[in-house]
Short mmCIF file of C-alpha atoms and ligand atoms in Angstrom, two decimals:
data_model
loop_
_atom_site.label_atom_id
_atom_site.label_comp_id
_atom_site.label_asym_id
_atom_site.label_seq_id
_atom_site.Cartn_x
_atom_site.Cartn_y
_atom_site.Cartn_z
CA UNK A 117 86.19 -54.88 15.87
CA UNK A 118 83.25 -56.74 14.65
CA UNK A 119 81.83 -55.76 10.79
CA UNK A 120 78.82 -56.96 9.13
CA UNK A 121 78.86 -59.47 6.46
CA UNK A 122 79.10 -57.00 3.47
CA UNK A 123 77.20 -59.67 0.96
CA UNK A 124 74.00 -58.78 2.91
CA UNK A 125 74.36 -55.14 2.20
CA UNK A 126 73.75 -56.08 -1.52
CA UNK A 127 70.60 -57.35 -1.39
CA UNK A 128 67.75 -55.15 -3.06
CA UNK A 129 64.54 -57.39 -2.99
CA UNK A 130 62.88 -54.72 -0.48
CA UNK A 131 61.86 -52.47 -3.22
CA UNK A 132 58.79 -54.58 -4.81
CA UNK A 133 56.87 -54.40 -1.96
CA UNK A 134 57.51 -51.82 -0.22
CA UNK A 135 57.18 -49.09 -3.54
CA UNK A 136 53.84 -50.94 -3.62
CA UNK A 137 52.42 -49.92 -0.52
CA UNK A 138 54.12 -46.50 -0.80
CA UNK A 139 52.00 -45.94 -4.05
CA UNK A 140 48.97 -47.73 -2.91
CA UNK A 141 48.83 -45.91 0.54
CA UNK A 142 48.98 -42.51 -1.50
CA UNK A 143 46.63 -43.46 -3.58
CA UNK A 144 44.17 -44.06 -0.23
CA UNK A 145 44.90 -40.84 1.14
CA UNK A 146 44.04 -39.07 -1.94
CA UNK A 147 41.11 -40.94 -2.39
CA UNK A 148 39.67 -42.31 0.71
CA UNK A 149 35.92 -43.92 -0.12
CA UNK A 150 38.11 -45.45 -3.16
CA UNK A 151 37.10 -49.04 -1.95
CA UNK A 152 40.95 -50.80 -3.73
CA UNK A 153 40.72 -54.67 -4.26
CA UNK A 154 44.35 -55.88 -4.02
CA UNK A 155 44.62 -58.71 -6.65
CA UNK A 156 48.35 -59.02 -5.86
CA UNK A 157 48.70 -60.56 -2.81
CA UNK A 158 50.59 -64.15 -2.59
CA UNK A 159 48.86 -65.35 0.44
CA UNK A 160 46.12 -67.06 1.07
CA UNK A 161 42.99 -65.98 2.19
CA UNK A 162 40.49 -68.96 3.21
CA UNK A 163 40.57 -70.18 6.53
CA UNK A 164 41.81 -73.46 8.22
CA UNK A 165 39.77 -76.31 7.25
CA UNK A 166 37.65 -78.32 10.10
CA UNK A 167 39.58 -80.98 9.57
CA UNK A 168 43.25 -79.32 10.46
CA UNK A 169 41.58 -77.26 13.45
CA UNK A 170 40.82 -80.66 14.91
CA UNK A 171 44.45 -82.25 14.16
CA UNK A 172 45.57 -78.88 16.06
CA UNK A 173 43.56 -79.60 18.70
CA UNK A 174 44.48 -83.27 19.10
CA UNK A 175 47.93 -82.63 19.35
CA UNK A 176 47.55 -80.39 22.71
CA UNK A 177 44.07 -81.86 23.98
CA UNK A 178 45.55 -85.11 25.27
CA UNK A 179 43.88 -86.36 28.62
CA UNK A 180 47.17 -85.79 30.55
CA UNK A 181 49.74 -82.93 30.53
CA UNK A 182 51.74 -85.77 30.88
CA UNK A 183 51.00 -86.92 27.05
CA UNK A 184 51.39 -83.46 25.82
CA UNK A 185 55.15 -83.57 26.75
CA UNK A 186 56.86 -84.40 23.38
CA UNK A 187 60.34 -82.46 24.18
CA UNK A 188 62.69 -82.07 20.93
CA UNK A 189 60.97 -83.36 17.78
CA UNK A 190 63.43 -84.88 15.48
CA UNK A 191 65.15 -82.97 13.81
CA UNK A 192 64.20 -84.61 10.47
CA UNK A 193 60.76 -84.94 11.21
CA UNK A 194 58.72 -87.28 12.88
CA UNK A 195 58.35 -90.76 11.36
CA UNK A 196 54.50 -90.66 11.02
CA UNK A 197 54.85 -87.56 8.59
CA UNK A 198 57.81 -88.59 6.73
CA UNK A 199 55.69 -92.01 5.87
CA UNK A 200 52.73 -89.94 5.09
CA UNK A 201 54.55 -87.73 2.60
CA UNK A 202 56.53 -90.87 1.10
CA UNK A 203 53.61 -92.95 0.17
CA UNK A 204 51.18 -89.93 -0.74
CA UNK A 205 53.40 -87.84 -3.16
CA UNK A 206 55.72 -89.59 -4.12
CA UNK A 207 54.71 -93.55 -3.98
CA UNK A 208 51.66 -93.15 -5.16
CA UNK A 209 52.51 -91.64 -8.29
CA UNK A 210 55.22 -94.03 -8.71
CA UNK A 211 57.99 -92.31 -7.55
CA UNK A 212 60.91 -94.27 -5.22
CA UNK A 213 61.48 -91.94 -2.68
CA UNK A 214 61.73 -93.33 0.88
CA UNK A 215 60.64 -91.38 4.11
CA UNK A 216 64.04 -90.82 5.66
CA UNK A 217 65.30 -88.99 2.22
CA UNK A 218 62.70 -86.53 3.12
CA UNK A 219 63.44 -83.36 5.44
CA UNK A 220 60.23 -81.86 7.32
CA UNK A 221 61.35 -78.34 8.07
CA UNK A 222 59.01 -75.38 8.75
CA UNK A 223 58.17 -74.09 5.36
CA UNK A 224 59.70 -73.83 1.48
CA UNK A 225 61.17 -70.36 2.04
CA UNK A 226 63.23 -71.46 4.46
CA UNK A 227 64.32 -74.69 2.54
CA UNK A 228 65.25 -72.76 -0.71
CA UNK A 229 66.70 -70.41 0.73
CA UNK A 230 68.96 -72.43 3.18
CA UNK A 231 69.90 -75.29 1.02
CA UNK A 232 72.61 -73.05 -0.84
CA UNK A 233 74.11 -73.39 2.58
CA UNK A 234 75.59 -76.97 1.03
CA UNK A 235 77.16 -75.90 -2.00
CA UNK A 236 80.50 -74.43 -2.54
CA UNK A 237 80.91 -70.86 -2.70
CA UNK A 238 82.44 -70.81 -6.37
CA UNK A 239 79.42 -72.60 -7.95
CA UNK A 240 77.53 -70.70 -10.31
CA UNK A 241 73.57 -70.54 -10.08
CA UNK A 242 71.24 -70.44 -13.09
CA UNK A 243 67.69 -68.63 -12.39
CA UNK A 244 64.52 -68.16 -14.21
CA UNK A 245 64.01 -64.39 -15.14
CA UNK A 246 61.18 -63.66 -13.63
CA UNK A 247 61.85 -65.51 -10.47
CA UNK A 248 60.57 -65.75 -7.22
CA UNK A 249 63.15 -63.55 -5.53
CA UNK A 250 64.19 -66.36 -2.63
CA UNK A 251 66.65 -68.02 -4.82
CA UNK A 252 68.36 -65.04 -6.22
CA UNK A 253 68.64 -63.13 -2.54
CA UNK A 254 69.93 -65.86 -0.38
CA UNK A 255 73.00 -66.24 -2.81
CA UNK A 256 73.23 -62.70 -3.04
CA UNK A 257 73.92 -63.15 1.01
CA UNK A 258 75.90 -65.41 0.02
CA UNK A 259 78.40 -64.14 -1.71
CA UNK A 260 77.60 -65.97 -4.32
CA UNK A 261 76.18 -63.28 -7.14
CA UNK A 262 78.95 -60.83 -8.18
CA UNK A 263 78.13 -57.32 -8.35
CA UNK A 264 74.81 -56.00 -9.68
CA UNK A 265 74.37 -54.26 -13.45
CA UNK A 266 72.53 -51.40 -12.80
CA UNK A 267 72.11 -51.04 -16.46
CA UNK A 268 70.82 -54.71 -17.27
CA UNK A 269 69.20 -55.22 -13.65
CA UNK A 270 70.87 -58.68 -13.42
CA UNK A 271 73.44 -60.09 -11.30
CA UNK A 272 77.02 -60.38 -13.54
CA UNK A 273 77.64 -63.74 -11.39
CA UNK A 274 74.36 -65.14 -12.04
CA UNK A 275 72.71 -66.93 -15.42
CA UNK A 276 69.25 -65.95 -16.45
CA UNK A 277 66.81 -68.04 -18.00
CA UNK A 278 64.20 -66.05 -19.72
CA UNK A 279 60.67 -66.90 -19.84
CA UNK A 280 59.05 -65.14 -21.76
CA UNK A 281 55.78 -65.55 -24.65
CA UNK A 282 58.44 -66.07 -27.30
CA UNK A 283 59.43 -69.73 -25.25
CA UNK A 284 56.20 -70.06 -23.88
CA UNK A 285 57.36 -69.27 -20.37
CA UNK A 286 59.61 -72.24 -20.24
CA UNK A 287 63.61 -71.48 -19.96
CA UNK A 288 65.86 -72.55 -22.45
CA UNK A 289 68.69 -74.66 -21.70
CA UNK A 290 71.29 -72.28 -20.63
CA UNK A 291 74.43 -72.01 -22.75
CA UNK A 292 76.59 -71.58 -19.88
CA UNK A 293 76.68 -74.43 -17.68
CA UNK A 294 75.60 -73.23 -13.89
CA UNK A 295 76.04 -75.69 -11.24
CA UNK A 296 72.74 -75.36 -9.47
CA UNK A 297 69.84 -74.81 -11.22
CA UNK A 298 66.35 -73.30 -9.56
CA UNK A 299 63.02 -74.20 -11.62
CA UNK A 300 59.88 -73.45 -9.85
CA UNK A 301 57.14 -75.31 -11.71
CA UNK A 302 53.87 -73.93 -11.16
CA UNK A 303 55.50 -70.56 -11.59
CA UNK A 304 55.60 -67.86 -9.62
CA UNK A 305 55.02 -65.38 -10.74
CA UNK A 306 54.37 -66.69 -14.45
CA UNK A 307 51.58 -68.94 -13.33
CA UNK A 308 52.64 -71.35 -16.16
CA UNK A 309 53.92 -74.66 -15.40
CA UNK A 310 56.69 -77.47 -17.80
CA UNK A 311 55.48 -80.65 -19.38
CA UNK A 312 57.19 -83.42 -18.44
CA UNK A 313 59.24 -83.43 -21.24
CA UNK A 314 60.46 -80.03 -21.30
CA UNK A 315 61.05 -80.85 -17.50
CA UNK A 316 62.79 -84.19 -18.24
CA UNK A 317 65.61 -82.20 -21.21
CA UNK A 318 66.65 -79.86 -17.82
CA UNK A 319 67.37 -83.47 -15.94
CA UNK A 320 69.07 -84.61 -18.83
CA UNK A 321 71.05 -81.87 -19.26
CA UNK A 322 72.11 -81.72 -15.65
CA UNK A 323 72.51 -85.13 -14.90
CA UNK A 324 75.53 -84.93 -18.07
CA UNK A 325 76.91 -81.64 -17.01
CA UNK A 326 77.00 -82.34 -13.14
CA UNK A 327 74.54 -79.59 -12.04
CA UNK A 328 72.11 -80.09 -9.45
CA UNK A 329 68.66 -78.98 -10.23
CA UNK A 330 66.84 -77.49 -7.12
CA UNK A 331 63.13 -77.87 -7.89
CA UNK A 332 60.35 -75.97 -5.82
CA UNK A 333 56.57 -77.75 -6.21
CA UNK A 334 54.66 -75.01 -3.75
CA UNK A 335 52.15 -75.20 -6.21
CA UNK A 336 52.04 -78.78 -6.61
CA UNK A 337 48.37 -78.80 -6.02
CA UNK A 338 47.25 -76.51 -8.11
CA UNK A 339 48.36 -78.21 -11.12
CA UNK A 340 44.58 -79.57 -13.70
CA UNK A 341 46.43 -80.80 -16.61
CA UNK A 342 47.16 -84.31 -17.67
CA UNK A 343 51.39 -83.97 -18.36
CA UNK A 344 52.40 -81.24 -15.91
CA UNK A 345 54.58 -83.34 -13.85
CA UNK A 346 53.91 -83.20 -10.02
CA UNK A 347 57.25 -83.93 -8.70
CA UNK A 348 60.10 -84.00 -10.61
CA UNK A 349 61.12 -87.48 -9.63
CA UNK A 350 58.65 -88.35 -12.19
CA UNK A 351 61.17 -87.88 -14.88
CA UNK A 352 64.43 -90.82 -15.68
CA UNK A 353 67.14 -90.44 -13.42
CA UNK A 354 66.13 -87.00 -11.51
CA UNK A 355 66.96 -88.55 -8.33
CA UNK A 356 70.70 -88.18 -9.57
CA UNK A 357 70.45 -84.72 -9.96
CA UNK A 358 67.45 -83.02 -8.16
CA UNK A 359 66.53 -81.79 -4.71
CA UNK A 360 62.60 -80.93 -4.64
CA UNK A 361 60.78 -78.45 -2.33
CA UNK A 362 57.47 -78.58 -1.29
CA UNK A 363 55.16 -76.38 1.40
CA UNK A 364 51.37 -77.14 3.17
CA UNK A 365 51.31 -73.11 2.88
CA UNK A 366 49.51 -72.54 -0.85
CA UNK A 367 47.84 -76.05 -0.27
CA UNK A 368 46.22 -76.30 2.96
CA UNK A 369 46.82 -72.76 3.95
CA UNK A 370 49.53 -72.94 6.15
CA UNK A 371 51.16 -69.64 5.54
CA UNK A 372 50.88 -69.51 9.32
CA UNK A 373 51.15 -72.28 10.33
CA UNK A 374 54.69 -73.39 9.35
CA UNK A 375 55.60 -76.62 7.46
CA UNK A 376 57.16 -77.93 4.64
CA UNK A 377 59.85 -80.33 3.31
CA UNK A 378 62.48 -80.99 0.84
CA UNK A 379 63.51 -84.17 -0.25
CA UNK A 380 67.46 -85.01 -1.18
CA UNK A 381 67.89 -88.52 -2.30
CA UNK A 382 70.44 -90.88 -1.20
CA UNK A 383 71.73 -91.20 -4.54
CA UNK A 384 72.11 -87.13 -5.62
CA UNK A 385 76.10 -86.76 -5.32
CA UNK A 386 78.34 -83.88 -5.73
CA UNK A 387 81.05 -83.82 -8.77
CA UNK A 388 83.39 -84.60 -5.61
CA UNK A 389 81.87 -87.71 -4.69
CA UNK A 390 80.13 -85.78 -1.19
CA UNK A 391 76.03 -87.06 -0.90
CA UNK A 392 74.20 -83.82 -0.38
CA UNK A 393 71.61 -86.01 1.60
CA UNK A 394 74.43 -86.46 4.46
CA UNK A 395 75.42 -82.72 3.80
CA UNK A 396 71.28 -81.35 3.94
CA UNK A 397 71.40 -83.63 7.39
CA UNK A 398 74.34 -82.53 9.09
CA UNK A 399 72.96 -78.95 8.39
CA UNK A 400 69.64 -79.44 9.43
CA UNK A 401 71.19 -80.88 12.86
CA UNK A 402 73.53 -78.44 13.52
CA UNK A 403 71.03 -75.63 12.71
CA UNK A 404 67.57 -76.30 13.08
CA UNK A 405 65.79 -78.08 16.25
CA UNK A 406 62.57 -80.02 13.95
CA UNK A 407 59.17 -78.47 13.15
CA UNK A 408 56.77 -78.66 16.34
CA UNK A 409 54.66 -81.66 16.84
CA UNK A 410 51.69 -80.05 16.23
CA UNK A 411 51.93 -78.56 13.11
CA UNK A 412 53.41 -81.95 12.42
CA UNK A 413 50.21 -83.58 13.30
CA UNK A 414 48.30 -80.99 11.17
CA UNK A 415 50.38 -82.07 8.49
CA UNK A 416 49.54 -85.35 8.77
CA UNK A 417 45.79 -84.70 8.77
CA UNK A 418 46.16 -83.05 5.04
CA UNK A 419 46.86 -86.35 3.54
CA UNK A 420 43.50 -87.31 5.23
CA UNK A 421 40.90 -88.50 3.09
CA UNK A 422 38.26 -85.98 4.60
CA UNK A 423 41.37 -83.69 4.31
CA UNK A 424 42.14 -84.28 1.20
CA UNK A 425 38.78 -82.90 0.37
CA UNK A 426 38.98 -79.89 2.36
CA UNK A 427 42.18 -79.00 0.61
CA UNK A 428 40.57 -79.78 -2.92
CA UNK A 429 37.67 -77.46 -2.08
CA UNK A 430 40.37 -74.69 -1.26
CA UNK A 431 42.74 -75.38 -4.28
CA UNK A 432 39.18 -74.95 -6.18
CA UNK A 433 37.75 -72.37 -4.47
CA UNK A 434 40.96 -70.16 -5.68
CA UNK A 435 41.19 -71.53 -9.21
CA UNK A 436 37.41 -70.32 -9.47
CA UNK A 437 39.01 -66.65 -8.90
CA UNK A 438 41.76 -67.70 -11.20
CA UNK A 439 39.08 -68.31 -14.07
CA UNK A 440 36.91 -65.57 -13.40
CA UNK A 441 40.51 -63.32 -13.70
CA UNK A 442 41.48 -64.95 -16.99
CA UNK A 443 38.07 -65.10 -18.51
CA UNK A 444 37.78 -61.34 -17.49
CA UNK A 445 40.95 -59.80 -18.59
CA UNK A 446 40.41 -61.89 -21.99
CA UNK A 447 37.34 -60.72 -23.21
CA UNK A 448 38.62 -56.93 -22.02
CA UNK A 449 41.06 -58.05 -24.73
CA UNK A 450 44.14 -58.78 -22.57
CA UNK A 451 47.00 -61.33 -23.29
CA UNK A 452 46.88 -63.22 -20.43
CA UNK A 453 48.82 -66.72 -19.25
CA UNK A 454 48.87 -69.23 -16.44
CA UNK A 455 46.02 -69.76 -14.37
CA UNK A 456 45.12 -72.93 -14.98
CA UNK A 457 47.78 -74.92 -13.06
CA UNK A 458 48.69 -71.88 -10.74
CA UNK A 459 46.71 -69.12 -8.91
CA UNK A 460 48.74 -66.60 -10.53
CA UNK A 461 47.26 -64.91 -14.23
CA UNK A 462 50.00 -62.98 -15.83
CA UNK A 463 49.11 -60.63 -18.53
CA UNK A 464 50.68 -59.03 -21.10
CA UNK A 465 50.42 -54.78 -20.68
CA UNK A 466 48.19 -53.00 -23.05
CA UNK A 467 50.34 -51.08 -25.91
CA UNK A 468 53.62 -52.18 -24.38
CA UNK A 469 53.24 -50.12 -21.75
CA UNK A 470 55.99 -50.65 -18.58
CA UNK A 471 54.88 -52.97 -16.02
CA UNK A 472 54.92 -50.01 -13.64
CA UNK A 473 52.91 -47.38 -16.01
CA UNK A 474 50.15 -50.62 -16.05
CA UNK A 475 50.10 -50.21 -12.17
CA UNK A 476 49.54 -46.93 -12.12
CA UNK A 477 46.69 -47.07 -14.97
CA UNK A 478 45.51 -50.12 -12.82
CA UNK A 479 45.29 -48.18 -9.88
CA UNK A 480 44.02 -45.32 -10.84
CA UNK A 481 41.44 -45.92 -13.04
CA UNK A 482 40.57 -49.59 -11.30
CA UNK A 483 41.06 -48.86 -7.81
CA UNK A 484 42.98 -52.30 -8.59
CA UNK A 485 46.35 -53.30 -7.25
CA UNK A 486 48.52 -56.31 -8.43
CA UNK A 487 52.20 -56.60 -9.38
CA UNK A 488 54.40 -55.31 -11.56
CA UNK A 489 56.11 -58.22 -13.33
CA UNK A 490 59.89 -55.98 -13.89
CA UNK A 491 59.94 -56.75 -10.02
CA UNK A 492 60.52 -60.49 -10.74
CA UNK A 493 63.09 -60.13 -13.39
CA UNK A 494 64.07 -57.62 -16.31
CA UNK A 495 62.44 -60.31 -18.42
CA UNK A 496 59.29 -59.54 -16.35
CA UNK A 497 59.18 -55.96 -18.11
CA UNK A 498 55.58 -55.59 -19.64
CA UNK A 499 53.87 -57.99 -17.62
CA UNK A 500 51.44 -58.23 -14.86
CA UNK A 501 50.96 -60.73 -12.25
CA UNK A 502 47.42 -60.69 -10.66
CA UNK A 503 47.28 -63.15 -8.11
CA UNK A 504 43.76 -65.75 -7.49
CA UNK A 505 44.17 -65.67 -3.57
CA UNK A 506 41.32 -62.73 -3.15
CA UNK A 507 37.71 -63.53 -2.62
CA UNK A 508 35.26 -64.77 -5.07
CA UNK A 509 33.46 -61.42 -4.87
CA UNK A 510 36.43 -59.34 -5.18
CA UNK A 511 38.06 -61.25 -7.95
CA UNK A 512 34.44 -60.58 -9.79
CA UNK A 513 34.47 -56.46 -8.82
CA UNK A 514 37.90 -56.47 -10.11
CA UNK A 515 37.30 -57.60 -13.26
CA UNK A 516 33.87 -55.74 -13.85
CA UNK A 517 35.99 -52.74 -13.23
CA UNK A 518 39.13 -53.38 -15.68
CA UNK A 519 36.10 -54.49 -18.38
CA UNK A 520 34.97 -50.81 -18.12
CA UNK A 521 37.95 -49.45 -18.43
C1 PLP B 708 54.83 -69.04 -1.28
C2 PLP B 708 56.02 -69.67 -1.87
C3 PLP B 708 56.94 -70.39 -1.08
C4 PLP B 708 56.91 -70.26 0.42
O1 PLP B 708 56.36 -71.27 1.07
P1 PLP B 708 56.39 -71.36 2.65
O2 PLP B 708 56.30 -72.82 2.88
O3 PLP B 708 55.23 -70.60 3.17
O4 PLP B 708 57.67 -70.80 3.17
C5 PLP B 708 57.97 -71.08 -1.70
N1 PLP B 708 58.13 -71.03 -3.04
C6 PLP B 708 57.31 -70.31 -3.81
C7 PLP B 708 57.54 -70.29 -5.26
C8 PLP B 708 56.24 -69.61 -3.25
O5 PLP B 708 55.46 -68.86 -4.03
#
C-alpha cells in the first residue's frame, strides 16, 4: 500500500502567487482597456545577449555531427567552466577557492533547495523573515519544520531572523543556535544587501557554534557599493563554515536557460568530522547527470570580456528601472529601501496599511501590480516589494501613475 510522503502535504508557498493572479485576473475582467503594468515579476525581461546566442550556437554548429557528440557531461561540471568561475569570482577578488570545490548544476533553486539533502534530519534551520520561500519549503518537505502556527504564520521548528527598518534589514544574531543558517545577500525580496562586517559577525558566530551558513549570491551582480561583499569567502575563515550559491539567471538572463553553481570547500566539516564537499559530491552523482554542454559553453562566454559587457549593460539597464522606481515612489513620499545593490525596491505601506490592502489600493487605483511583502514572512507585513525587471517605459508609467495617486 503505497502513501505519499505526508511532509509534502504541508507545504503552503502556492498561495503568493497564485491569490495574485486570482485578484489581478478579476481585476482585468472588470476592467478590460485597464492597460496593468506588473512591477512584481522576479524574472527577467531583456533578451539573450549577442554574445551568448553565439556561444549557443558554437556548441551545436561544429563542422561534424561527429564533434557535436559530447555524451554525459560530468557530473560536476566541465573543467573549462569550473576554471572560469574559480579565477573570475572568486580568484580575482582574492578569494582561495579552487575549481573542483565548485559544483555546476542547472540553476540556484535547485542548489538551495537540494543541498538540505546533506544534513541530518534533527538539525534546526535559521531563516530570514522575509525570505525567499526556497529555503523554508524544501525543509518543510523535509520534515524538517514542525508544524505550522496559524496564529504567528511561522514554522514552530524553524528560527526567524527579522529584517526589518528597526535593524536595517539585516538579521540579528539569533539567540537560539540553528545549525544551518540561509542569508541571501542581495535580498530578495528586501532588495538590501550586508556589509562585510555585519556579514563577517554571522561567520564568526557560526564558525564557534558549529553551524553551517548556506549563502545565496543570485544577485551578486547587482551589487554598486564599495563594502557589500560579493562572495562570502571574502570574510576570515568562511570557508570553515559556508556553502555559497550562485545562478547566470538574474545576471546574464538565464532564467531559461539553466545554470548555476554552488561551491562547498574542502575544508567546511560537519560537527561529526563528515566533509560536506564529499557529501554535496556523492549526491550530485547519485542524483543528477551534469548541466548540458551547451549551456555550459554559454556559461563560459559570460565571463567573456565582450560578455562581460553585455551582462553590465543588462545589470544596468534594470538598475535604471530600479532608480526611476525609488526616485518615484520617494518624491510620492514613500519609505522605500534596496534598489541600489538589488533590482528589488521595497517600500514601506502608506498609513500602516496591510501589505495586501496596499495591493488592492495599488491595483485599483494604479492599474499597478507588485507583491505583497506578508507573502515573504510575517515580518514582511506592511511592506511592498516592486521588482526592476519591467521595461524602462513601464517602470516610468508606473510611477507617473502612483505620483498621481
Ligand atoms: C531567482 C532566484 C534564484 C533562482 O535562480 P535560478 O538559478 O534561476 O534557479 C535563487 N535565489 C534567489 C534569491 C532568487 O531570487
Amino acid at each position: 500500500m503505497f502513501k505519499v510522503n505526508s511532509d509534502y502535504l504541508k507545504l503552503r508557498g502556492s498561495y503568493l502567487f497564485s491569490e495574485i493572479g486570482r485578484r489581478v485576473n478579476e481585476y482585468q475582467a472588470a476592467n478590460p482597456d485597464k492597460k496593468i503594468i506588473r512591477l512584481g515579476i522576479g524574472d527577467v525581461t531583456r533578451p539573450l545577449t549577442p554574445t551568448i546566442i553565439s556561444a549557443l550556437h558554437e556548441a551545436v554548429d561544429m563542422e561534424g555531427r561527429e564533434e557535436t557528440f559530447k555524451g554525459y557531461a560530468p557530473d560536476l561540471g566541465y573543467a573549462f567552466l569550473r576554471e572560469t568561475i574559480a579565477e573570475n569570482d572568486y580568484k580575482k577578488r582574492g578569494c582561495d577557492i579552487e575549481s573542483d570545490e565548485i559544483f555546476v548544476s542547472d540553476g540556484a533553486k535547485s542548489d538551495s533547495a537540494n543541498i538540505q539533502e546533506i544534513f541530518s534530519r534533527d538539525n534546526k534551520i535559521a531563516v530570514c523573515d522575509p525570505v525567499y520561500p526556497v529555503y523554508l519549503d524544501s525543509n518543510v518537505m523535509a520534515g524538517r519544520a514542525g508544524d505550522y502556527d496559524e496564529k504567528e504564520e511561522k514554522w514552530k521548528g524553524v528560527v526567524y531572523m527579522p529584517c526589518t527598518a528597526e535593524n536595517g534589514f539585516c538579521p540579528d544574531l539569533p539567540e537560539e543556535i540553528p545549525d544551518i543558517i540561509y542569508i541571501c545577500s542581495p535580498n530578495n525580496p528586501t532588495g538590501t544587501a550586508m556589509k562585510k562586517d555585519e556579514l563577517q559577525k554571522f561567520v564568526d558566530y557560526a564558525n564557534e557554534n558549529h553551524s553551517v551558513i548556506i549563502f545565496d549570491a543570485a544577485y551578486e551582480a547587482y551589487i554598486s557599493e564599495e563594502g557589500v561583499p560579493h562572495s562570502i569567502y571574502e570574510c576570515a575563515d568562511a570557508k570553515k563554515c559556508a556553502i555559497e550559491i550562485r545562478s547566470f539567471s538574474k545576471n546574464a538572463g538565464f532564467t531559461g536557460v539553466r545554470l548555476g553553481f554552488s561551491v562547498v570547500p574542502k575544508e567546511l566539516k560537519s560537527a561529526d568530522g563528515y566533509d560536506l564537499y564529499s557529501l554535496w559530491k556523492r549526491r550530485h552523482g547519485t542524483k543528477f547527470n551534469g548541466a548540458p554542454f551547451i549551456q555550459q559553453k554559454a556559461g563560459e562566454a559570460v565571463y567573456s570580456p565582450q560578455g562581460r559587457e553585455e551582462i553590465k549593460g543588462l545589470v544596468s539597464y534594470y538598475m535604471e528601472n530600479a532608480k526611476v522606481i525609488r526616485e518615484g515612489l520617494k518624491s510620492a513620499g514613500f519609505t522605500v529601501y534596496g534598489g541600489v545593490n538589488a533590482p528589488y525596491i521595497w517600500l514601506k505601506t502608506p498609513d500602516n496599511m496591510s501589505s495586501w490592502d496596499f495591493f488592492d489600493h495599488l491595483l485599483k487605483n494604479a492599474g499597478v501590480v507588485g507583491t505583497p511583502g506578508s507573502g515573504f514572512g510575517p515580518s514582511g507585513e506592511g511592506y511592498f516589494r516592486l521588482t526592476a525587471f519591467g521595461s524602462h517605459e513601464n517602470s516610468a508609467e508606473a510611477m507617473g501613475r502612483i505620483a498621481d495617486l
